[in-house]
Tab-separated table of C-alpha atoms and ligand atoms in Angstrom:
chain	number	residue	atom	x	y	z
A	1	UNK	CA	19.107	-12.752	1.357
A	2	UNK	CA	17.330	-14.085	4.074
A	3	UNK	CA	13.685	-15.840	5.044
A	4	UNK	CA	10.991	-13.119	5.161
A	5	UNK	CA	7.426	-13.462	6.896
A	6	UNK	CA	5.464	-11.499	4.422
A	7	UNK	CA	2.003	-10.653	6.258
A	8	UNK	CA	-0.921	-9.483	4.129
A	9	UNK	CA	1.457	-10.892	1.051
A	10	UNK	CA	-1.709	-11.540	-0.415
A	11	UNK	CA	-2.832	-8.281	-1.199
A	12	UNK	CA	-2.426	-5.371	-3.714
A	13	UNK	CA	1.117	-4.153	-2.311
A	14	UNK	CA	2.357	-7.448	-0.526
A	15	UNK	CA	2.309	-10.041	-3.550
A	16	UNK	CA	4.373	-7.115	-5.560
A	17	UNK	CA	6.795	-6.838	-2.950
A	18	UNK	CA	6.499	-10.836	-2.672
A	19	UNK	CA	7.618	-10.960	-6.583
A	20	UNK	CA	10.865	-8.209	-5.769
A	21	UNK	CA	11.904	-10.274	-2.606
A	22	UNK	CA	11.516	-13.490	-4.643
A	23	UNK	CA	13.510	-11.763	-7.915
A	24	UNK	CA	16.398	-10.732	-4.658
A	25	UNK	CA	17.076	-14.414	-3.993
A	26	UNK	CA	14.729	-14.367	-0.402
A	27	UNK	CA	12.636	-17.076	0.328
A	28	UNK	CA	8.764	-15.835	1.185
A	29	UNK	CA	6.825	-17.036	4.024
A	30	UNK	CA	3.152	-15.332	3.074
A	31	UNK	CA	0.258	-15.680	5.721
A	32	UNK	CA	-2.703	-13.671	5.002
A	33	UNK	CA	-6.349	-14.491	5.968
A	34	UNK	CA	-7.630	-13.754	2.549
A	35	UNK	CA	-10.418	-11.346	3.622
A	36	UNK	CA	-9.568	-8.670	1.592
A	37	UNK	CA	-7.580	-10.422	-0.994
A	38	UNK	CA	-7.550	-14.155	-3.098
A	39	UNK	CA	-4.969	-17.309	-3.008
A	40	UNK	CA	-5.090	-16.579	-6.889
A	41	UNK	CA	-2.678	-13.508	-6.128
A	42	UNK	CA	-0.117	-15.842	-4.308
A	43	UNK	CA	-0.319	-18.315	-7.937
A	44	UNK	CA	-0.079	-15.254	-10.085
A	45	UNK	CA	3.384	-14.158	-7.893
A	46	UNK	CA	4.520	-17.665	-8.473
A	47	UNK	CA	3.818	-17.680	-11.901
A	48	UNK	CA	5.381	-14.390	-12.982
A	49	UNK	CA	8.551	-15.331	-10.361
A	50	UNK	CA	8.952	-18.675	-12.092
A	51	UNK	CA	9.886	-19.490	-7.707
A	52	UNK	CA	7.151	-20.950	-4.884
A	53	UNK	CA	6.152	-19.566	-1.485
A	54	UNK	CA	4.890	-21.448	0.954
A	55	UNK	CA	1.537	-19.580	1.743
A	56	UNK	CA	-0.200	-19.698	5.081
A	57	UNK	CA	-4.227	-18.763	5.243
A	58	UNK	CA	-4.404	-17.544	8.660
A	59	UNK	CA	-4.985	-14.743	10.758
A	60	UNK	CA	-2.314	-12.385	12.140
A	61	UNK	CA	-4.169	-11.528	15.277
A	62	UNK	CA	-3.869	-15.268	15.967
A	63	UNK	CA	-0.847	-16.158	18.366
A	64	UNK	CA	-0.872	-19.814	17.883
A	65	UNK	CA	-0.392	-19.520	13.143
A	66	UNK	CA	2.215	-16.793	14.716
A	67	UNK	CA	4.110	-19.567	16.609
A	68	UNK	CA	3.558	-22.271	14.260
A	69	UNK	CA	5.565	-20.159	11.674
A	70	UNK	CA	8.073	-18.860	14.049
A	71	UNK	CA	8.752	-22.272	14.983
A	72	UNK	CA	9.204	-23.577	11.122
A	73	UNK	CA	10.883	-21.059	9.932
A	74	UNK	CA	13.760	-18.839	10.743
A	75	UNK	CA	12.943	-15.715	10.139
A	76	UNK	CA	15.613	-12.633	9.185
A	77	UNK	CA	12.989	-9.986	8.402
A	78	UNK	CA	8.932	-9.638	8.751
A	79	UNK	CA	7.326	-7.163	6.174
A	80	UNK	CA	4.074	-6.325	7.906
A	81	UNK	CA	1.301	-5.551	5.466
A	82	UNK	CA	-1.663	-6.697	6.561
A	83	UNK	CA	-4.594	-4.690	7.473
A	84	UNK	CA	-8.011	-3.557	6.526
A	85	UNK	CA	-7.706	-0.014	4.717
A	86	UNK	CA	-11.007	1.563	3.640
A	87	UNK	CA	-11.340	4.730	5.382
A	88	UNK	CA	-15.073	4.883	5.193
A	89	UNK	CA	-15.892	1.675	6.742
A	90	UNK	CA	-13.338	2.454	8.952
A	91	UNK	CA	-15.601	5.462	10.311
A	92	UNK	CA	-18.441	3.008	10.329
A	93	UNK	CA	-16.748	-0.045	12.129
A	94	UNK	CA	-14.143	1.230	14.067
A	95	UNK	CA	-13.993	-1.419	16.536
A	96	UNK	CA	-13.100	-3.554	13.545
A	97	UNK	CA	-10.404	-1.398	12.251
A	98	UNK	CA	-9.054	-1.040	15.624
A	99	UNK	CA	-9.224	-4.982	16.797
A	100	UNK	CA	-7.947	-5.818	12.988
A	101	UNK	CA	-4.886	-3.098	12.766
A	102	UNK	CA	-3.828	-2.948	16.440
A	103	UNK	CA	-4.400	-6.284	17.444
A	104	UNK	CA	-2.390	-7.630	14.639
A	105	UNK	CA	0.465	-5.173	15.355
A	106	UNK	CA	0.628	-6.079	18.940
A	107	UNK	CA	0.202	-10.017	18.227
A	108	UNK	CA	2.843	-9.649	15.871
A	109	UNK	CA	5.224	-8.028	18.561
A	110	UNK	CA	4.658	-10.283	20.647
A	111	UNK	CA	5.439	-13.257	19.302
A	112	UNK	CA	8.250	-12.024	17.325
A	113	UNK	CA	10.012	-10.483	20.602
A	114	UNK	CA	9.319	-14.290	21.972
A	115	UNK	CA	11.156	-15.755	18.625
A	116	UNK	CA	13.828	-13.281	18.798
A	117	UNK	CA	13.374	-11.670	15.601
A	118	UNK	CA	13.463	-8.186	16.117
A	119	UNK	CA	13.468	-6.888	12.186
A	120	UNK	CA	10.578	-5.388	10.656
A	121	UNK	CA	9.284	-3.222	8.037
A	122	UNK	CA	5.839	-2.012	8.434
A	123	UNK	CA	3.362	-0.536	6.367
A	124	UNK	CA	2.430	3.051	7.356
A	125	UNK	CA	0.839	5.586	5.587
A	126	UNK	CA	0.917	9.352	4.376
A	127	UNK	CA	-2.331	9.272	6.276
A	128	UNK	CA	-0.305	10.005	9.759
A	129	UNK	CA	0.155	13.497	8.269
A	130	UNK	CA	-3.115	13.989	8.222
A	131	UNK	CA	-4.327	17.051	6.081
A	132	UNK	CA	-0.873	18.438	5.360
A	133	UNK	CA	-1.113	22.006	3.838
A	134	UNK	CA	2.566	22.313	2.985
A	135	UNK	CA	3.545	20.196	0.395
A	136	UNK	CA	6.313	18.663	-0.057
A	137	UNK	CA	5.581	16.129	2.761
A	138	UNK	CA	8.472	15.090	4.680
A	139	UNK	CA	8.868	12.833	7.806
A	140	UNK	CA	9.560	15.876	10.312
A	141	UNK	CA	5.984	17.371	9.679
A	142	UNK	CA	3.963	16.930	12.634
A	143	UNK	CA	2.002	13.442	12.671
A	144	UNK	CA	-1.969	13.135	13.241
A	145	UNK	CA	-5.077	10.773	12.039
A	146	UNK	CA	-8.263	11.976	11.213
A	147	UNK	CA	-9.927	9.103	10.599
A	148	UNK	CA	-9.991	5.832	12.449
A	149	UNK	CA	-8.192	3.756	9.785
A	150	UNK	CA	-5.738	6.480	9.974
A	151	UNK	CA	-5.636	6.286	13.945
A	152	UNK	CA	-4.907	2.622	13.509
A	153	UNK	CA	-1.430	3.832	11.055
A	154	UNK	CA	-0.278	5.820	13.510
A	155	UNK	CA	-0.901	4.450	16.718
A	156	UNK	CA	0.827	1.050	15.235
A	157	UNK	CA	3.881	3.492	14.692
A	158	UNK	CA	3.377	5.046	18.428
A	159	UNK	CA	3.197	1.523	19.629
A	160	UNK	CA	6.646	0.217	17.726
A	161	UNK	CA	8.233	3.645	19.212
A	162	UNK	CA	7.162	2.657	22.668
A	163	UNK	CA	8.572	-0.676	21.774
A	164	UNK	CA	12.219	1.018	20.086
A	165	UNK	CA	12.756	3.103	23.419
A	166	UNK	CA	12.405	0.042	25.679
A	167	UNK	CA	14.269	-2.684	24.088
A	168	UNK	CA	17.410	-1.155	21.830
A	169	UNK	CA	17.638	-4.511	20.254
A	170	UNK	CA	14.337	-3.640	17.891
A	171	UNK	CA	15.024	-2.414	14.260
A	172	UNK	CA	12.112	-1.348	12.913
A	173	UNK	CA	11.618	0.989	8.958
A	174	UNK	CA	8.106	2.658	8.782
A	175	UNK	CA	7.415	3.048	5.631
A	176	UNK	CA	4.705	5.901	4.714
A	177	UNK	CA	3.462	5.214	1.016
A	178	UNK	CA	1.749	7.924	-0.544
A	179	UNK	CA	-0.904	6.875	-3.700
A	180	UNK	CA	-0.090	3.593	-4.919
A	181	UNK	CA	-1.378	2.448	-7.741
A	182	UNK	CA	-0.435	0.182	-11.174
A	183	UNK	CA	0.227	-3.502	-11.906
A	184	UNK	CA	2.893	-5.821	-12.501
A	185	UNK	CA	3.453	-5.319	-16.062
A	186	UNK	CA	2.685	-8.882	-17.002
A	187	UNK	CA	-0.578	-7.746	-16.494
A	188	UNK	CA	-0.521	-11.154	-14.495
A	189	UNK	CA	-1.402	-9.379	-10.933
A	190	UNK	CA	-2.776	-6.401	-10.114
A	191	UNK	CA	-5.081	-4.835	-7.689
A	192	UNK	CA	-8.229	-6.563	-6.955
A	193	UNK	CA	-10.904	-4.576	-4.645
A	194	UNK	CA	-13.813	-5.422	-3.434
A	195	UNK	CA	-16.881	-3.776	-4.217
A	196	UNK	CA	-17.160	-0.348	-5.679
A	197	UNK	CA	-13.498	1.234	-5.316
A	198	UNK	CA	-12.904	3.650	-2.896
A	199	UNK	CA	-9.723	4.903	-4.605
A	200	UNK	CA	-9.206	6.972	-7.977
A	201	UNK	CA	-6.734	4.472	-9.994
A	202	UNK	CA	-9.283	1.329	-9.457
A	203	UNK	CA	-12.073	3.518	-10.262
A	204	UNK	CA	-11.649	5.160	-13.502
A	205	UNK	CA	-9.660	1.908	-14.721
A	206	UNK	CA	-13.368	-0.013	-14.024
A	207	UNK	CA	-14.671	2.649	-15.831
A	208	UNK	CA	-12.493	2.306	-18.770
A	209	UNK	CA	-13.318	-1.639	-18.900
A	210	UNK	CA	-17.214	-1.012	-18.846
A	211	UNK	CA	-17.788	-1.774	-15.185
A	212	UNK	CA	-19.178	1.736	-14.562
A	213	UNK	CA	-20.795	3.966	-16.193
A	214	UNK	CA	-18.015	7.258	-15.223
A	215	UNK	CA	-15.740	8.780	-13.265
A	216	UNK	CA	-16.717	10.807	-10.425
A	217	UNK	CA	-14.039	13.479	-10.182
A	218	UNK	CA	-14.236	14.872	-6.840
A	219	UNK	CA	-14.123	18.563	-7.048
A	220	UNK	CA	-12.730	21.344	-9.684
A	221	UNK	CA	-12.477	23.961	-7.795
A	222	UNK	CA	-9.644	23.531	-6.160
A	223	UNK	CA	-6.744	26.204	-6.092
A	224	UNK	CA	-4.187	23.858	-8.382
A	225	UNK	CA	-3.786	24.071	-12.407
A	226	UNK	CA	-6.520	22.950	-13.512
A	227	UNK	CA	-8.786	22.732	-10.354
A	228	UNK	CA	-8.544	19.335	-9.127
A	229	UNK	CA	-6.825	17.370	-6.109
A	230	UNK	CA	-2.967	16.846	-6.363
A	231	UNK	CA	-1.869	13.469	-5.307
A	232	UNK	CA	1.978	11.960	-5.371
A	233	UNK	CA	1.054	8.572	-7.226
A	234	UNK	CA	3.584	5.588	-7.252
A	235	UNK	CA	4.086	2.746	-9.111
A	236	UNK	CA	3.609	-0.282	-6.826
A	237	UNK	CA	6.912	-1.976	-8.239
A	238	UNK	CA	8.573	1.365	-7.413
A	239	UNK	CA	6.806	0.502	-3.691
A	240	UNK	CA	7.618	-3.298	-3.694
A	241	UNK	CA	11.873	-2.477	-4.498
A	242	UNK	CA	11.415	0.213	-1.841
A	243	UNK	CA	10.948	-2.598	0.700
A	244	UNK	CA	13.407	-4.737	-1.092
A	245	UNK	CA	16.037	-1.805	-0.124
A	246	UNK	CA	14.699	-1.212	3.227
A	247	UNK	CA	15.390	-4.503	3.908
A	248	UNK	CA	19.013	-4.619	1.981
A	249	UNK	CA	19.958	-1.787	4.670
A	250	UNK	CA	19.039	-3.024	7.915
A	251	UNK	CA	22.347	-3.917	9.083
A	252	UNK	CA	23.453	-0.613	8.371
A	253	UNK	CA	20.758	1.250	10.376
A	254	UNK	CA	20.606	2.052	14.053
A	255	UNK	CA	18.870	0.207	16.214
A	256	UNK	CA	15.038	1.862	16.163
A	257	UNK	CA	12.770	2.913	14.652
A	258	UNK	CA	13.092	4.882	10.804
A	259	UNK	CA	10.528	6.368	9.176
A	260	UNK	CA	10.648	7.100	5.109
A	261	UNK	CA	8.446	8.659	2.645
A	262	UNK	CA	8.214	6.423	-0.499
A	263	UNK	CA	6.192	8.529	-3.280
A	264	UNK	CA	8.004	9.709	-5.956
A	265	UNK	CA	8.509	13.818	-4.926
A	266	UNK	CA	6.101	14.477	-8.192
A	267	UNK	CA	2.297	15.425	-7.849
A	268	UNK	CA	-0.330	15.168	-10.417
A	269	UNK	CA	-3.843	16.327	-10.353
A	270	UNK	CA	-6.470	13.893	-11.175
A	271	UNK	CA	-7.303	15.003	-14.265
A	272	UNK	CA	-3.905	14.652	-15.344
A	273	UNK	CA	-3.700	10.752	-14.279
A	274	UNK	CA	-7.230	10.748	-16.639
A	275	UNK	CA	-5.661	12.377	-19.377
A	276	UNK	CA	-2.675	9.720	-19.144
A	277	UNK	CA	-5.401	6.713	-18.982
A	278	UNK	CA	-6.367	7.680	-21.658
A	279	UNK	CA	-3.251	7.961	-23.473
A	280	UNK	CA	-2.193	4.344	-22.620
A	281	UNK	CA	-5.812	3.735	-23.043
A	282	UNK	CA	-5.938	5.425	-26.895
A	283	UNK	CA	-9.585	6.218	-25.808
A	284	UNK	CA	-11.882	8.771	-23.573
A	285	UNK	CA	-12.555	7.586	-20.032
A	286	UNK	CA	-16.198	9.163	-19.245
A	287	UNK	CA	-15.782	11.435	-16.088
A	288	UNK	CA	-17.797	13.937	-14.556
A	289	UNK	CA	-16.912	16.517	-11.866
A	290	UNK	CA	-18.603	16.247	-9.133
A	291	UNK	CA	-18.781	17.839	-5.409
A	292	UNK	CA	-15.120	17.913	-3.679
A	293	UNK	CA	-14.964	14.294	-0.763
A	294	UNK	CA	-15.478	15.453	2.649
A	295	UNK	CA	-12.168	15.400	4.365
A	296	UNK	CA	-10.112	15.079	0.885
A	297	UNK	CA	-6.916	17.349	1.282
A	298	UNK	CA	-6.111	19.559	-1.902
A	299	UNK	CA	-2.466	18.784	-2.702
A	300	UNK	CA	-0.252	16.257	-1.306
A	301	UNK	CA	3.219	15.181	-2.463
A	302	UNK	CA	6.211	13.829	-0.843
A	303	UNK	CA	9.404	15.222	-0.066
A	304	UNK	CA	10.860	11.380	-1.001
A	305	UNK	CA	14.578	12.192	-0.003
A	306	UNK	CA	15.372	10.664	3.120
A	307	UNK	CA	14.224	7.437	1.677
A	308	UNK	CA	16.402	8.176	-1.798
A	309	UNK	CA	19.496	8.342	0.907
A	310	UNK	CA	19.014	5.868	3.544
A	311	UNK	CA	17.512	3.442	1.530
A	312	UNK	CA	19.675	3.903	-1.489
A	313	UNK	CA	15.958	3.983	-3.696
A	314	UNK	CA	14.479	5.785	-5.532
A	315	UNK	CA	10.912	5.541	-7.985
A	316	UNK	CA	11.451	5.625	-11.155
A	317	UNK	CA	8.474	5.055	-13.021
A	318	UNK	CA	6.266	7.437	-14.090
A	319	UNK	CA	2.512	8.012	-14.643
A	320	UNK	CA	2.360	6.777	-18.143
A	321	UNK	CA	3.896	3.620	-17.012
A	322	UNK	CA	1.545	3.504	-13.512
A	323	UNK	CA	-1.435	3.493	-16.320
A	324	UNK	CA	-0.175	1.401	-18.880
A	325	UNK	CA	0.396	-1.221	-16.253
A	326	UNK	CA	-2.262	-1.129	-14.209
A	327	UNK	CA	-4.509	-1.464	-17.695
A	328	UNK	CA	-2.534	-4.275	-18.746
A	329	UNK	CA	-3.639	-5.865	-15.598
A	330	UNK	CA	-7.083	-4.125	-16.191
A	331	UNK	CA	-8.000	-4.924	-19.651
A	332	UNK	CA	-6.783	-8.880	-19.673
A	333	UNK	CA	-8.535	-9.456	-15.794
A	334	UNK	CA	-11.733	-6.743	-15.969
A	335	UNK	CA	-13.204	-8.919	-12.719
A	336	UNK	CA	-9.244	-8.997	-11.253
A	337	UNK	CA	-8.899	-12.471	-9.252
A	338	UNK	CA	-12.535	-13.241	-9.558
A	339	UNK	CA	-14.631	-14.111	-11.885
A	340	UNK	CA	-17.061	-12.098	-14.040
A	341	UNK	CA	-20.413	-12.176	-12.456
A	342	UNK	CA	-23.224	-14.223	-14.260
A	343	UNK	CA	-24.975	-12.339	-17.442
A	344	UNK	CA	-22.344	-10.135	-17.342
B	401	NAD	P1	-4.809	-5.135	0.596
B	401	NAD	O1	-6.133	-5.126	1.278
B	401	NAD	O2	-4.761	-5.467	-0.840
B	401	NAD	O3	-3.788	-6.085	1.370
B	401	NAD	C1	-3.872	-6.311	2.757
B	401	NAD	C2	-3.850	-7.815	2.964
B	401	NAD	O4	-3.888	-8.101	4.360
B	401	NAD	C3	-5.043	-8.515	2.327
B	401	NAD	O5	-4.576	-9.586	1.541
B	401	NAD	C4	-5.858	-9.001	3.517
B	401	NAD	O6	-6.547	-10.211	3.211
B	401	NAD	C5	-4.782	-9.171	4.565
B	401	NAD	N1	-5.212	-9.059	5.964
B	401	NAD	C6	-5.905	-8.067	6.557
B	401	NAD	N2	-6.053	-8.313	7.878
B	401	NAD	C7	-5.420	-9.481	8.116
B	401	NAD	C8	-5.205	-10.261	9.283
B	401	NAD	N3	-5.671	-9.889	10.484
B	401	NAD	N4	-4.495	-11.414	9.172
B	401	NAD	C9	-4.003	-11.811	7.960
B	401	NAD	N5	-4.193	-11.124	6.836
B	401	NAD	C10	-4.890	-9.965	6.911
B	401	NAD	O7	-4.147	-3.692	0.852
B	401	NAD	P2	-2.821	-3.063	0.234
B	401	NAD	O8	-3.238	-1.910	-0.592
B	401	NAD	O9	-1.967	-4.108	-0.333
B	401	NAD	O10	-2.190	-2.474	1.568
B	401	NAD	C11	-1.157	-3.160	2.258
B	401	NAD	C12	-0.760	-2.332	3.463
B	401	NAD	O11	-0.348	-1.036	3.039
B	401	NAD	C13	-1.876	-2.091	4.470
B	401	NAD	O12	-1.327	-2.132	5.761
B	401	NAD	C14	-2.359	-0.702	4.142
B	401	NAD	O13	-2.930	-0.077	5.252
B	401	NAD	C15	-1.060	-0.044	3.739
B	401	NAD	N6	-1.216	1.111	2.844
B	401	NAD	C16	-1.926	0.969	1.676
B	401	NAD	C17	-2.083	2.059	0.840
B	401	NAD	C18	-2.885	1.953	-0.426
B	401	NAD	O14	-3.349	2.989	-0.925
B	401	NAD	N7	-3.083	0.794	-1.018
B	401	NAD	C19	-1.495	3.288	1.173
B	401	NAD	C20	-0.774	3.390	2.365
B	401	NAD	C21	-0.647	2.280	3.192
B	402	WQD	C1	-6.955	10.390	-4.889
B	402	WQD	C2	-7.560	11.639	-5.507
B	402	WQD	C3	-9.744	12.138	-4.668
B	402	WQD	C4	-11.760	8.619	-6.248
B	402	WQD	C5	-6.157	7.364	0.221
B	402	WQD	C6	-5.995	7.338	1.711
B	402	WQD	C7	-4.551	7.271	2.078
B	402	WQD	C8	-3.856	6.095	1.378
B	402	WQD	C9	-4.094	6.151	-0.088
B	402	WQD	C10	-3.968	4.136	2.787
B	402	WQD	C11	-8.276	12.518	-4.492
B	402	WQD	C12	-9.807	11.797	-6.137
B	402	WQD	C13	-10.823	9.576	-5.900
B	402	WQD	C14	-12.750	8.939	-7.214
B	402	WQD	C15	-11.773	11.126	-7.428
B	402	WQD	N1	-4.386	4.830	1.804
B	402	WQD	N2	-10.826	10.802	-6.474
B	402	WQD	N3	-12.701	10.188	-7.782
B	402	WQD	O1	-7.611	9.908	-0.700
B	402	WQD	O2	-5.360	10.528	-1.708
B	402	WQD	O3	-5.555	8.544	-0.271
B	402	WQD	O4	-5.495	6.223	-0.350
B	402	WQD	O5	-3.200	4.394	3.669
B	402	WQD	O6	-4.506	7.122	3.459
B	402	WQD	O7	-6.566	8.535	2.229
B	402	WQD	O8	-6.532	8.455	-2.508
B	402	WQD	O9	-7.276	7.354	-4.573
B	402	WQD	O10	-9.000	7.924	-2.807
B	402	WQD	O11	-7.953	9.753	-4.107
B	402	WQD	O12	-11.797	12.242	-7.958
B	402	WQD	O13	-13.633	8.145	-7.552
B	402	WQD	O14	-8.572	11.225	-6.441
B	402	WQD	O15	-10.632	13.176	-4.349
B	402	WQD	O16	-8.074	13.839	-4.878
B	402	WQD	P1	-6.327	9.486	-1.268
B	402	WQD	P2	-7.731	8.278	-3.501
């Protein structure tokens, strides 16, 4: 139990975790600059907690909100979320992506080398495997980015390896999350994008709650059961406990720098996370198969057990849940944090 700087704790991922750290007994320092998420997500994490967090609106690529916190607070652990994330604009702006991703990481560093707090948990990504062909995934297959967003995962794991080989004081637990997706299941908070979702869960769940018209289902002819992509999708309460549990073993971890899988070893294809919508749903979601993504890989899962040893964690919900949840959160907030556009 200990004070945790919780960057991005505003977002889809980081006000989860924010809820797990606050049900642990840790007090939450959250600063997040809001640009891809709202301050409502920070009342709905206090609400459903029944505890507070002080909330910061500020920029992590910003020294000076760094210092102010490091000088309020003392810090046993930072969980670093925050990021941008959409691949495609990440193609188109990668200067952004870049500045945004990397500057933050090094900022971050920096000032908590300066403050002496040398713990951190960082959010990577399956993307640093790239296309993998061999699934199961696990952390000894060979790392690479092929997109800029992805470029910005893995250098910021290059960067805090640099960083673990020059000062042995550093512990540092990349965490690679494979697809997550669901709600709390309050159905109080829940993930909230902006603009049309790049992502499948978001997607056909906006579909399902009238916001568009179907599902584009990208590509059948793949060589899986029933043609489509396979994807290892997770629970993001699964997600937020696994940093709950990174966190619990720190003390027991060398010095450096760790790297686990969290997905939940299962794959599904996509139209088996439809068919399960729909379930939860109890009606059709409109979907239509369409050309395959450029770049998409075909099947994807992880090989979750270094994380199910190390961390002492494991997922444990499954897809039904993922979609009952993430409707719950869905069908009672069809507009998420915002709210529903006029003559809608
Ligand atoms: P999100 O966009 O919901 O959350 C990221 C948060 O960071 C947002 O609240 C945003 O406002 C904030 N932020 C971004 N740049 C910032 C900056 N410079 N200073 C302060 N705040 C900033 O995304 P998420 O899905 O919750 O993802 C969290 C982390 O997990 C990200 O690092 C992302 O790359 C990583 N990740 C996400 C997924 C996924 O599919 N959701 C998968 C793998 C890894
Ligand atoms: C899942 C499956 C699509 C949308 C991405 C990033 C990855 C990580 C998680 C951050 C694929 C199909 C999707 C749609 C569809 N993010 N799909 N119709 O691409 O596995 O992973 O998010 O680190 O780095 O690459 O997730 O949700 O976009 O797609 O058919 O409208 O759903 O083709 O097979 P992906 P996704």
């Amino acid at each position: 139990m200990s004070t945790v700087l919780v960057t991005g704790g505003a977002g889809f991922i980081g006000s989860h975790t924010c809820v797990e750290l606050l049900a642990s007994g840790h007090v939450v320092v959250v600063v997040d600059n809001l640009v891809n998420s709202s301050a409502r997500a920070i009342a709905a994490v206090e609400a459903v907690s029944g505890r507070g967090v002080t909330f910061v609106h500020g920029d992590v690529a910003d020294r000076s909100t760094l210092d102010g916190l490091f000088a309020r607070h003392g810090f046993g652990a930072v969980i670093h979320f925050a990021a941008l994330k959409a691949i495609g604009e990440s193609v188109a702006e990668p200067l952004r992506y870049y500045g945004n991703n990397l500057g933050s990481v090094v900022t971050l560093l920096e000032a908590m080398q300066d403050a002496g707090c040398r713990n951190l948990v960082f959010s990577s990504s399956a993307t640093v495997y790239g296309n993998p062909t061999n699934a199961p995934i696990d952390e000894t297959v060979r790392l690479e980015a092929v997109n800029p967003y992805g470029r910005t995962k893995l250098m910021g794991e290059e960067i805090m390896r640099d960083l673990c080989a020059a000062d042995q004081r550093w512990k540092i637990v990349l965490l690679r999350y494979f697809n997550p997706v669901g709600a709390h299941p309050s159905g109080e908070l829940g993930e909230d994008p902006r603009g049309i979702p790049n992502n499948l869960m978001p997607y056909l769940m906006q579909v399902a709650v009238g916001r568009r018209e179907k599902l584009p289902v990208f590509g059948g002819d793949y060589p899986t059961r029933d043609g489509t992509a396979i994807r290892d999708y997770i629970h993001v309460v699964d997600l937020a406990q696994g940093h709950v549990a990174a966190l619990g073993v720190l003390d027991e971890l060398a010095s450096g720098c760790h790297a686990f899988n969290l997905g939940t070893g299962t794959g599904s294809t996509v139209l088996e996370l439809v068919r399960a919508a729909e379930e939860v749903i109890g009606r059709p979601v409109p979907f239509e198969i369409v050309e395959r993504r450029a770049g998409d890989a075909v099947a994807v899962w992880a090989d979750p057990t270094r994380a199910n040893t190390a961390l002492r964690w494991r997922a444990t919900r499954d897809l039904r849940d993922m979609c009952r949840d993430h409707w719950a959160w869905q069908s009672t907030h069809p507009y998420g944090f915002g709210d529903a556009p006029e003559g809608s």
